[in-house]
Amino acid sequence: MTAQSMRDHLQSLPETDPELDRLVTEIIGRVADKWTMLLIEVLTEKGTCRFGELGRECVGISQKMLTQTLRAMERDGLVTRKIYPVVPPKVEYALTEMGLGLSEAFCGVWLWAERNRAAIEQARSDYAAREEA
Amino acid sequence: MTAQSMRDHLQSLPETDPELDRLVTEIIGRVADKWTMLLIEVLTEKGTCRFGELGRECVGISQKMLTQTLRAMERDGLVTRKIYPVVPPKVEYALTEMGLGLSEAFCGVWLWAERNRAAIEQARSDYAAREEA
């Protein structure tokens, strides 16, 4: 999709439905989150994962933030949580169909980040040079 | 791109370059942010915007957060800031080529949010019902 066609698409959305606007914005606010994106990437790559495995793969996430993010993702229907009645308890997470759909949608953002890595670093050093001037 | 092809793509990335991994993750962490996504949407829809206009369109953003987010976007090369030497000063923001590219990449996420709105609301009420049970 080009910027123009996105502009057309956005302009074609019913402006008269502020409730739809509010909901879509709220959903974007929820999923446009660093940890959600990283967890979706790990679950896409690895498939079913245990809690500890997700913690190890998401470098820098705290136990508390991992629990919170997974709970919000489960609540939104992005992941399933399966508890095995063993000792110690075994809990496995996997993406739902809807979670996989979001993973595909995010894929464009990952590709963009990879493609524009050098340009972003260049922009940052240009910005730093301007600030110093 | 399907989930399978994304998985293939992710698996084909050079695992031996942790620096690339780190950078892409850091970039994603920066751009996967609610306000960045909303500002990109407004700038895609409206083109060039003044500071106050962006504040009005991004409902709920504080002046401070707007300033911070725009500065980070300028630093990353996503927006340009043009200052007109008039009284009172006029400052205009617009997406760069790279910002437009990110806008296109995010478009998939907006479409996903619109398409899955009802399913997410359903998931939330199912989750609430399970929690109460």
mmCIF file of C-alpha atoms in Angstrom:
data_model
loop_
_atom_site.group_PDB
_atom_site.id
_atom_site.type_symbol
_atom_site.label_atom_id
_atom_site.label_comp_id
_atom_site.label_asym_id
_atom_site.label_seq_id
_atom_site.Cartn_x
_atom_site.Cartn_y
_atom_site.Cartn_z
ATOM 1 C CA MET A 1 0.000 0.000 0.000
ATOM 2 C CA THR A 2 1.409 3.403 -0.939
ATOM 3 C CA ALA A 3 1.223 6.544 1.188
ATOM 4 C CA GLN A 4 -1.341 7.946 -1.242
ATOM 5 C CA SER A 5 -3.564 4.906 -1.078
ATOM 6 C CA MET A 6 -3.259 4.891 2.711
ATOM 7 C CA ARG A 7 -4.277 8.586 2.719
ATOM 8 C CA ASP A 8 -7.247 7.735 0.500
ATOM 9 C CA HIS A 9 -8.112 4.840 2.749
ATOM 10 C CA LEU A 10 -7.942 6.956 5.907
ATOM 11 C CA GLN A 11 -10.003 9.677 4.283
ATOM 12 C CA SER A 12 -12.601 7.158 3.177
ATOM 13 C CA LEU A 13 -13.166 5.936 6.754
ATOM 14 C CA PRO A 14 -16.495 7.060 8.159
ATOM 15 C CA GLU A 15 -15.625 10.256 10.047
ATOM 16 C CA THR A 16 -19.082 10.100 11.536
ATOM 17 C CA ASP A 17 -18.252 7.127 13.733
ATOM 18 C CA PRO A 18 -16.158 8.516 16.598
ATOM 19 C CA GLU A 19 -16.745 5.278 18.507
ATOM 20 C CA LEU A 20 -14.925 3.282 15.787
ATOM 21 C CA ASP A 21 -12.134 5.865 15.794
ATOM 22 C CA ARG A 22 -11.838 5.648 19.549
ATOM 23 C CA LEU A 23 -11.738 1.864 19.537
ATOM 24 C CA VAL A 24 -9.200 1.535 16.760
ATOM 25 C CA THR A 25 -7.001 4.145 18.443
ATOM 26 C CA GLU A 26 -7.305 2.325 21.747
ATOM 27 C CA ILE A 27 -6.382 -1.000 20.132
ATOM 28 C CA ILE A 28 -3.397 0.581 18.394
ATOM 29 C CA GLY A 29 -2.355 2.091 21.720
ATOM 30 C CA ARG A 30 -2.420 -1.379 23.240
ATOM 31 C CA VAL A 31 -0.555 -3.275 20.532
ATOM 32 C CA ALA A 32 1.865 -0.515 19.497
ATOM 33 C CA ASP A 33 4.032 -1.402 22.414
ATOM 34 C CA LYS A 34 7.619 -2.534 22.332
ATOM 35 C CA TRP A 35 7.157 -5.647 24.481
ATOM 36 C CA THR A 36 3.989 -6.765 22.720
ATOM 37 C CA MET A 37 5.792 -6.521 19.384
ATOM 38 C CA LEU A 38 8.829 -8.400 20.691
ATOM 39 C CA LEU A 39 6.718 -11.172 22.241
ATOM 40 C CA ILE A 40 4.771 -11.534 19.008
ATOM 41 C CA GLU A 41 8.042 -11.831 17.116
ATOM 42 C CA VAL A 42 9.379 -14.514 19.492
ATOM 43 C CA LEU A 43 6.108 -16.486 19.385
ATOM 44 C CA THR A 44 6.018 -16.236 15.585
ATOM 45 C CA GLU A 45 9.562 -17.509 15.311
ATOM 46 C CA LYS A 46 9.427 -20.233 17.984
ATOM 47 C CA GLY A 47 5.769 -21.264 18.053
ATOM 48 C CA THR A 48 4.595 -22.442 21.484
ATOM 49 C CA CYS A 49 6.761 -21.117 24.333
ATOM 50 C CA ARG A 50 6.995 -21.490 28.085
ATOM 51 C CA PHE A 51 6.990 -18.423 30.313
ATOM 52 C CA GLY A 52 10.689 -18.673 31.180
ATOM 53 C CA GLU A 53 11.642 -19.117 27.530
ATOM 54 C CA LEU A 54 9.770 -15.913 26.610
ATOM 55 C CA GLY A 55 11.585 -14.076 29.387
ATOM 56 C CA ARG A 56 14.968 -15.239 28.108
ATOM 57 C CA GLU A 57 14.168 -14.327 24.494
ATOM 58 C CA CYS A 58 12.833 -10.856 25.353
ATOM 59 C CA VAL A 59 16.096 -9.415 26.599
ATOM 60 C CA GLY A 60 15.556 -6.645 29.146
ATOM 61 C CA ILE A 61 11.948 -7.433 30.081
ATOM 62 C CA SER A 62 11.217 -7.713 33.802
ATOM 63 C CA GLN A 63 9.228 -10.644 35.198
ATOM 64 C CA LYS A 64 6.429 -8.234 36.149
ATOM 65 C CA MET A 65 6.267 -6.591 32.711
ATOM 66 C CA LEU A 66 6.316 -10.026 31.028
ATOM 67 C CA THR A 67 3.367 -11.178 33.171
ATOM 68 C CA GLN A 68 1.444 -7.945 32.518
ATOM 69 C CA THR A 69 2.066 -7.955 28.774
ATOM 70 C CA LEU A 70 1.119 -11.626 28.377
ATOM 71 C CA ARG A 71 -2.047 -11.085 30.408
ATOM 72 C CA ALA A 72 -3.073 -8.105 28.247
ATOM 73 C CA MET A 73 -2.338 -10.143 25.110
ATOM 74 C CA GLU A 74 -4.427 -13.032 26.415
ATOM 75 C CA ARG A 75 -7.262 -10.651 27.294
ATOM 76 C CA ASP A 76 -7.197 -9.204 23.755
ATOM 77 C CA GLY A 77 -7.284 -12.698 22.240
ATOM 78 C CA LEU A 78 -3.741 -12.544 20.809
ATOM 79 C CA VAL A 79 -2.301 -15.479 22.772
ATOM 80 C CA THR A 80 -3.605 -18.602 24.432
ATOM 81 C CA ARG A 81 -2.302 -19.787 27.782
ATOM 82 C CA LYS A 82 -2.292 -23.502 28.476
ATOM 83 C CA ILE A 83 -1.638 -24.752 31.993
ATOM 84 C CA TYR A 84 -0.442 -28.341 32.487
ATOM 85 C CA PRO A 85 -1.352 -29.828 35.882
ATOM 86 C CA VAL A 86 2.166 -30.968 36.721
ATOM 87 C CA VAL A 87 4.621 -30.101 39.491
ATOM 88 C CA PRO A 88 6.182 -27.618 38.997
ATOM 89 C CA PRO A 89 3.328 -26.149 36.898
ATOM 90 C CA LYS A 90 4.046 -25.873 33.195
ATOM 91 C CA VAL A 91 2.460 -22.933 31.346
ATOM 92 C CA GLU A 92 2.658 -22.575 27.593
ATOM 93 C CA TYR A 93 1.816 -19.594 25.413
ATOM 94 C CA ALA A 94 1.039 -19.560 21.699
ATOM 95 C CA LEU A 95 -0.320 -17.052 19.221
ATOM 96 C CA THR A 96 -3.974 -17.326 18.241
ATOM 97 C CA GLU A 97 -5.134 -16.879 14.631
ATOM 98 C CA MET A 98 -5.716 -13.206 15.422
ATOM 99 C CA GLY A 99 -2.259 -12.908 16.999
ATOM 100 C CA LEU A 100 -0.727 -14.386 13.852
ATOM 101 C CA GLY A 101 -2.625 -11.812 11.811
ATOM 102 C CA LEU A 102 -1.126 -9.028 13.919
ATOM 103 C CA SER A 103 2.280 -10.654 13.538
ATOM 104 C CA GLU A 104 1.894 -10.463 9.755
ATOM 105 C CA ALA A 105 0.814 -6.817 10.001
ATOM 106 C CA PHE A 106 3.843 -5.990 12.170
ATOM 107 C CA CYS A 107 6.118 -7.757 9.736
ATOM 108 C CA GLY A 108 6.087 -4.684 7.495
ATOM 109 C CA VAL A 109 7.355 -2.599 10.415
ATOM 110 C CA TRP A 110 10.229 -5.023 11.099
ATOM 111 C CA LEU A 111 11.207 -5.022 7.451
ATOM 112 C CA TRP A 112 11.066 -1.226 7.422
ATOM 113 C CA ALA A 113 13.328 -1.092 10.511
ATOM 114 C CA GLU A 114 15.859 -3.448 8.920
ATOM 115 C CA ARG A 115 15.841 -1.554 5.629
ATOM 116 C CA ASN A 116 16.164 1.874 7.241
ATOM 117 C CA ARG A 117 18.662 1.053 9.960
ATOM 118 C CA ALA A 118 21.563 2.877 8.281
ATOM 119 C CA ALA A 119 19.396 5.884 7.340
ATOM 120 C CA ILE A 120 18.185 6.225 10.938
ATOM 121 C CA GLU A 121 21.736 6.114 12.272
ATOM 122 C CA GLN A 122 22.709 8.761 9.706
ATOM 123 C CA ALA A 123 19.728 10.939 10.708
ATOM 124 C CA ARG A 124 20.777 10.661 14.350
ATOM 125 C CA SER A 125 24.344 11.756 13.741
ATOM 126 C CA ASP A 126 23.116 14.630 11.524
ATOM 127 C CA TYR A 127 20.746 15.681 14.295
ATOM 128 C CA ALA A 128 23.513 15.531 16.914
ATOM 129 C CA ALA A 129 25.764 17.639 14.664
ATOM 130 C CA ARG A 130 23.003 20.244 14.205
ATOM 131 C CA GLU A 131 22.349 20.384 17.958
ATOM 132 C CA GLU A 132 26.047 21.008 18.600
ATOM 133 C CA ALA A 133 26.314 23.721 15.957
ATOM 134 C CA MET B 1 3.206 -11.787 3.775
ATOM 135 C CA THR B 2 1.908 -14.895 5.529
ATOM 136 C CA ALA B 3 2.893 -16.046 9.005
ATOM 137 C CA GLN B 4 4.888 -18.872 7.432
ATOM 138 C CA SER B 5 6.791 -16.578 5.121
ATOM 139 C CA MET B 6 7.457 -14.198 7.999
ATOM 140 C CA ARG B 7 8.753 -17.126 10.051
ATOM 141 C CA ASP B 8 10.981 -18.124 7.140
ATOM 142 C CA HIS B 9 12.117 -14.561 6.812
ATOM 143 C CA LEU B 10 12.941 -14.233 10.501
ATOM 144 C CA GLN B 11 14.763 -17.533 10.491
ATOM 145 C CA SER B 12 16.779 -16.480 7.451
ATOM 146 C CA LEU B 13 18.089 -13.362 9.211
ATOM 147 C CA PRO B 14 21.748 -13.633 10.124
ATOM 148 C CA GLU B 15 21.691 -14.887 13.714
ATOM 149 C CA THR B 16 25.397 -14.163 13.815
ATOM 150 C CA ASP B 17 24.887 -10.408 13.813
ATOM 151 C CA PRO B 18 23.738 -9.495 17.323
ATOM 152 C CA GLU B 19 24.484 -5.825 16.566
ATOM 153 C CA LEU B 20 21.872 -5.820 13.771
ATOM 154 C CA ASP B 21 19.421 -7.548 16.095
ATOM 155 C CA ARG B 22 20.044 -5.003 18.809
ATOM 156 C CA LEU B 23 19.617 -2.058 16.457
ATOM 157 C CA VAL B 24 16.426 -3.308 14.840
ATOM 158 C CA THR B 25 14.975 -4.083 18.269
ATOM 159 C CA GLU B 26 15.930 -0.619 19.501
ATOM 160 C CA ILE B 27 14.344 1.022 16.436
ATOM 161 C CA ILE B 28 11.174 -1.024 16.886
ATOM 162 C CA GLY B 29 11.136 -0.009 20.548
ATOM 163 C CA ARG B 30 11.263 3.623 19.496
ATOM 164 C CA VAL B 31 8.624 3.543 16.771
ATOM 165 C CA ALA B 32 6.281 0.986 18.323
ATOM 166 C CA ASP B 33 4.839 3.696 20.452
ATOM 167 C CA LYS B 34 1.242 4.834 20.579
ATOM 168 C CA TRP B 35 1.945 8.546 20.092
ATOM 169 C CA THR B 36 4.466 8.023 17.300
ATOM 170 C CA MET B 37 1.921 5.895 15.445
ATOM 171 C CA LEU B 38 -0.851 8.450 15.975
ATOM 172 C CA LEU B 39 1.327 11.372 14.857
ATOM 173 C CA ILE B 40 2.372 9.451 11.764
ATOM 174 C CA GLU B 41 -1.281 8.786 10.992
ATOM 175 C CA VAL B 42 -2.220 12.477 11.384
ATOM 176 C CA LEU B 43 0.735 13.631 9.265
ATOM 177 C CA THR B 44 -0.103 11.055 6.585
ATOM 178 C CA GLU B 45 -3.701 12.175 6.469
ATOM 179 C CA LYS B 46 -3.147 15.956 6.692
ATOM 180 C CA GLY B 47 0.303 16.457 5.176
ATOM 181 C CA THR B 48 2.181 19.420 6.696
ATOM 182 C CA CYS B 49 0.906 20.392 10.166
ATOM 183 C CA ARG B 50 1.585 23.050 12.750
ATOM 184 C CA PHE B 51 2.421 22.080 16.321
ATOM 185 C CA GLY B 52 -0.976 23.144 17.696
ATOM 186 C CA GLU B 53 -2.833 21.270 14.981
ATOM 187 C CA LEU B 54 -0.959 18.053 15.861
ATOM 188 C CA GLY B 55 -1.878 18.555 19.504
ATOM 189 C CA ARG B 56 -5.557 18.949 18.658
ATOM 190 C CA GLU B 57 -5.594 15.896 16.373
ATOM 191 C CA CYS B 58 -3.769 13.630 18.855
ATOM 192 C CA VAL B 59 -6.491 13.600 21.483
ATOM 193 C CA GLY B 60 -5.098 13.002 24.961
ATOM 194 C CA ILE B 61 -1.455 13.876 24.274
ATOM 195 C CA SER B 62 0.145 16.377 26.663
ATOM 196 C CA GLN B 63 2.158 19.341 25.369
ATOM 197 C CA LYS B 64 5.294 17.822 26.878
ATOM 198 C CA MET B 65 4.753 14.379 25.333
ATOM 199 C CA LEU B 66 3.987 15.970 21.956
ATOM 200 C CA THR B 67 7.252 17.942 22.085
ATOM 201 C CA GLN B 68 9.241 14.869 23.158
ATOM 202 C CA THR B 69 7.707 12.576 20.554
ATOM 203 C CA LEU B 70 8.200 15.068 17.709
ATOM 204 C CA ARG B 71 11.807 15.638 18.778
ATOM 205 C CA ALA B 72 12.524 11.892 18.795
ATOM 206 C CA MET B 73 10.855 11.561 15.376
ATOM 207 C CA GLU B 74 12.951 14.427 14.018
ATOM 208 C CA ARG B 75 16.095 12.884 15.459
ATOM 209 C CA ASP B 76 15.298 9.552 13.774
ATOM 210 C CA GLY B 77 14.691 11.295 10.448
ATOM 211 C CA LEU B 78 10.935 10.588 10.367
ATOM 212 C CA VAL B 79 9.759 14.214 10.321
ATOM 213 C CA THR B 80 11.159 17.555 9.254
ATOM 214 C CA ARG B 81 10.605 20.680 11.306
ATOM 215 C CA LYS B 82 10.459 24.002 9.492
ATOM 216 C CA ILE B 83 10.575 27.236 11.464
ATOM 217 C CA TYR B 84 9.235 30.419 9.847
ATOM 218 C CA PRO B 85 10.814 33.621 11.194
ATOM 219 C CA VAL B 86 7.516 35.347 11.955
ATOM 220 C CA VAL B 87 5.913 36.678 15.132
ATOM 221 C CA PRO B 88 4.505 34.574 16.716
ATOM 222 C CA PRO B 89 6.873 31.851 15.395
ATOM 223 C CA LYS B 90 5.306 29.361 13.023
ATOM 224 C CA VAL B 91 6.631 25.791 13.131
ATOM 225 C CA GLU B 92 5.544 23.171 10.645
ATOM 226 C CA TYR B 93 6.075 19.429 10.692
ATOM 227 C CA ALA B 94 5.923 17.007 7.775
ATOM 228 C CA LEU B 95 6.846 13.380 7.199
ATOM 229 C CA THR B 96 10.102 12.644 5.405
ATOM 230 C CA GLU B 97 10.365 9.936 2.730
ATOM 231 C CA MET B 98 11.446 7.552 5.472
ATOM 232 C CA GLY B 99 8.524 8.620 7.673
ATOM 233 C CA LEU B 100 6.143 7.921 4.807
ATOM 234 C CA GLY B 101 7.701 4.480 4.453
ATOM 235 C CA LEU B 102 7.011 3.776 8.126
ATOM 236 C CA SER B 103 3.487 5.098 7.657
ATOM 237 C CA GLU B 104 2.940 2.542 4.892
ATOM 238 C CA ALA B 105 4.369 -0.207 7.098
ATOM 239 C CA PHE B 106 2.054 0.791 9.967
ATOM 240 C CA CYS B 107 -0.904 0.822 7.632
ATOM 241 C CA GLY B 108 -1.157 -2.945 7.902
ATOM 242 C CA VAL B 109 -1.478 -2.624 11.679
ATOM 243 C CA TRP B 110 -4.290 -0.060 11.380
ATOM 244 C CA LEU B 111 -6.132 -2.271 8.936
ATOM 245 C CA TRP B 112 -5.664 -5.231 11.256
ATOM 246 C CA ALA B 113 -7.066 -3.186 14.190
ATOM 247 C CA GLU B 114 -10.105 -2.134 12.167
ATOM 248 C CA ARG B 115 -10.743 -5.659 10.919
ATOM 249 C CA ASN B 116 -10.351 -7.271 14.341
ATOM 250 C CA ARG B 117 -12.157 -4.719 16.460
ATOM 251 C CA ALA B 118 -15.199 -6.920 17.080
ATOM 252 C CA ALA B 119 -13.086 -10.021 17.730
ATOM 253 C CA ILE B 120 -10.983 -8.155 20.306
ATOM 254 C CA GLU B 121 -14.093 -6.916 22.109
ATOM 255 C CA GLN B 122 -15.419 -10.482 22.105
ATOM 256 C CA ALA B 123 -12.102 -11.798 23.470
ATOM 257 C CA ARG B 124 -12.243 -9.202 26.243
ATOM 258 C CA SER B 125 -15.725 -10.114 27.367
ATOM 259 C CA ASP B 126 -14.851 -13.844 27.221
ATOM 260 C CA TYR B 127 -11.769 -13.132 29.335
ATOM 261 C CA ALA B 128 -13.810 -11.126 31.869
ATOM 262 C CA ALA B 129 -16.346 -13.977 32.078
ATOM 263 C CA ARG B 130 -13.560 -16.533 32.689
ATOM 264 C CA GLU B 131 -11.993 -14.338 35.382
ATOM 265 C CA GLU B 132 -15.325 -14.080 37.178
ATOM 266 C CA ALA B 133 -16.025 -17.788 36.959
#
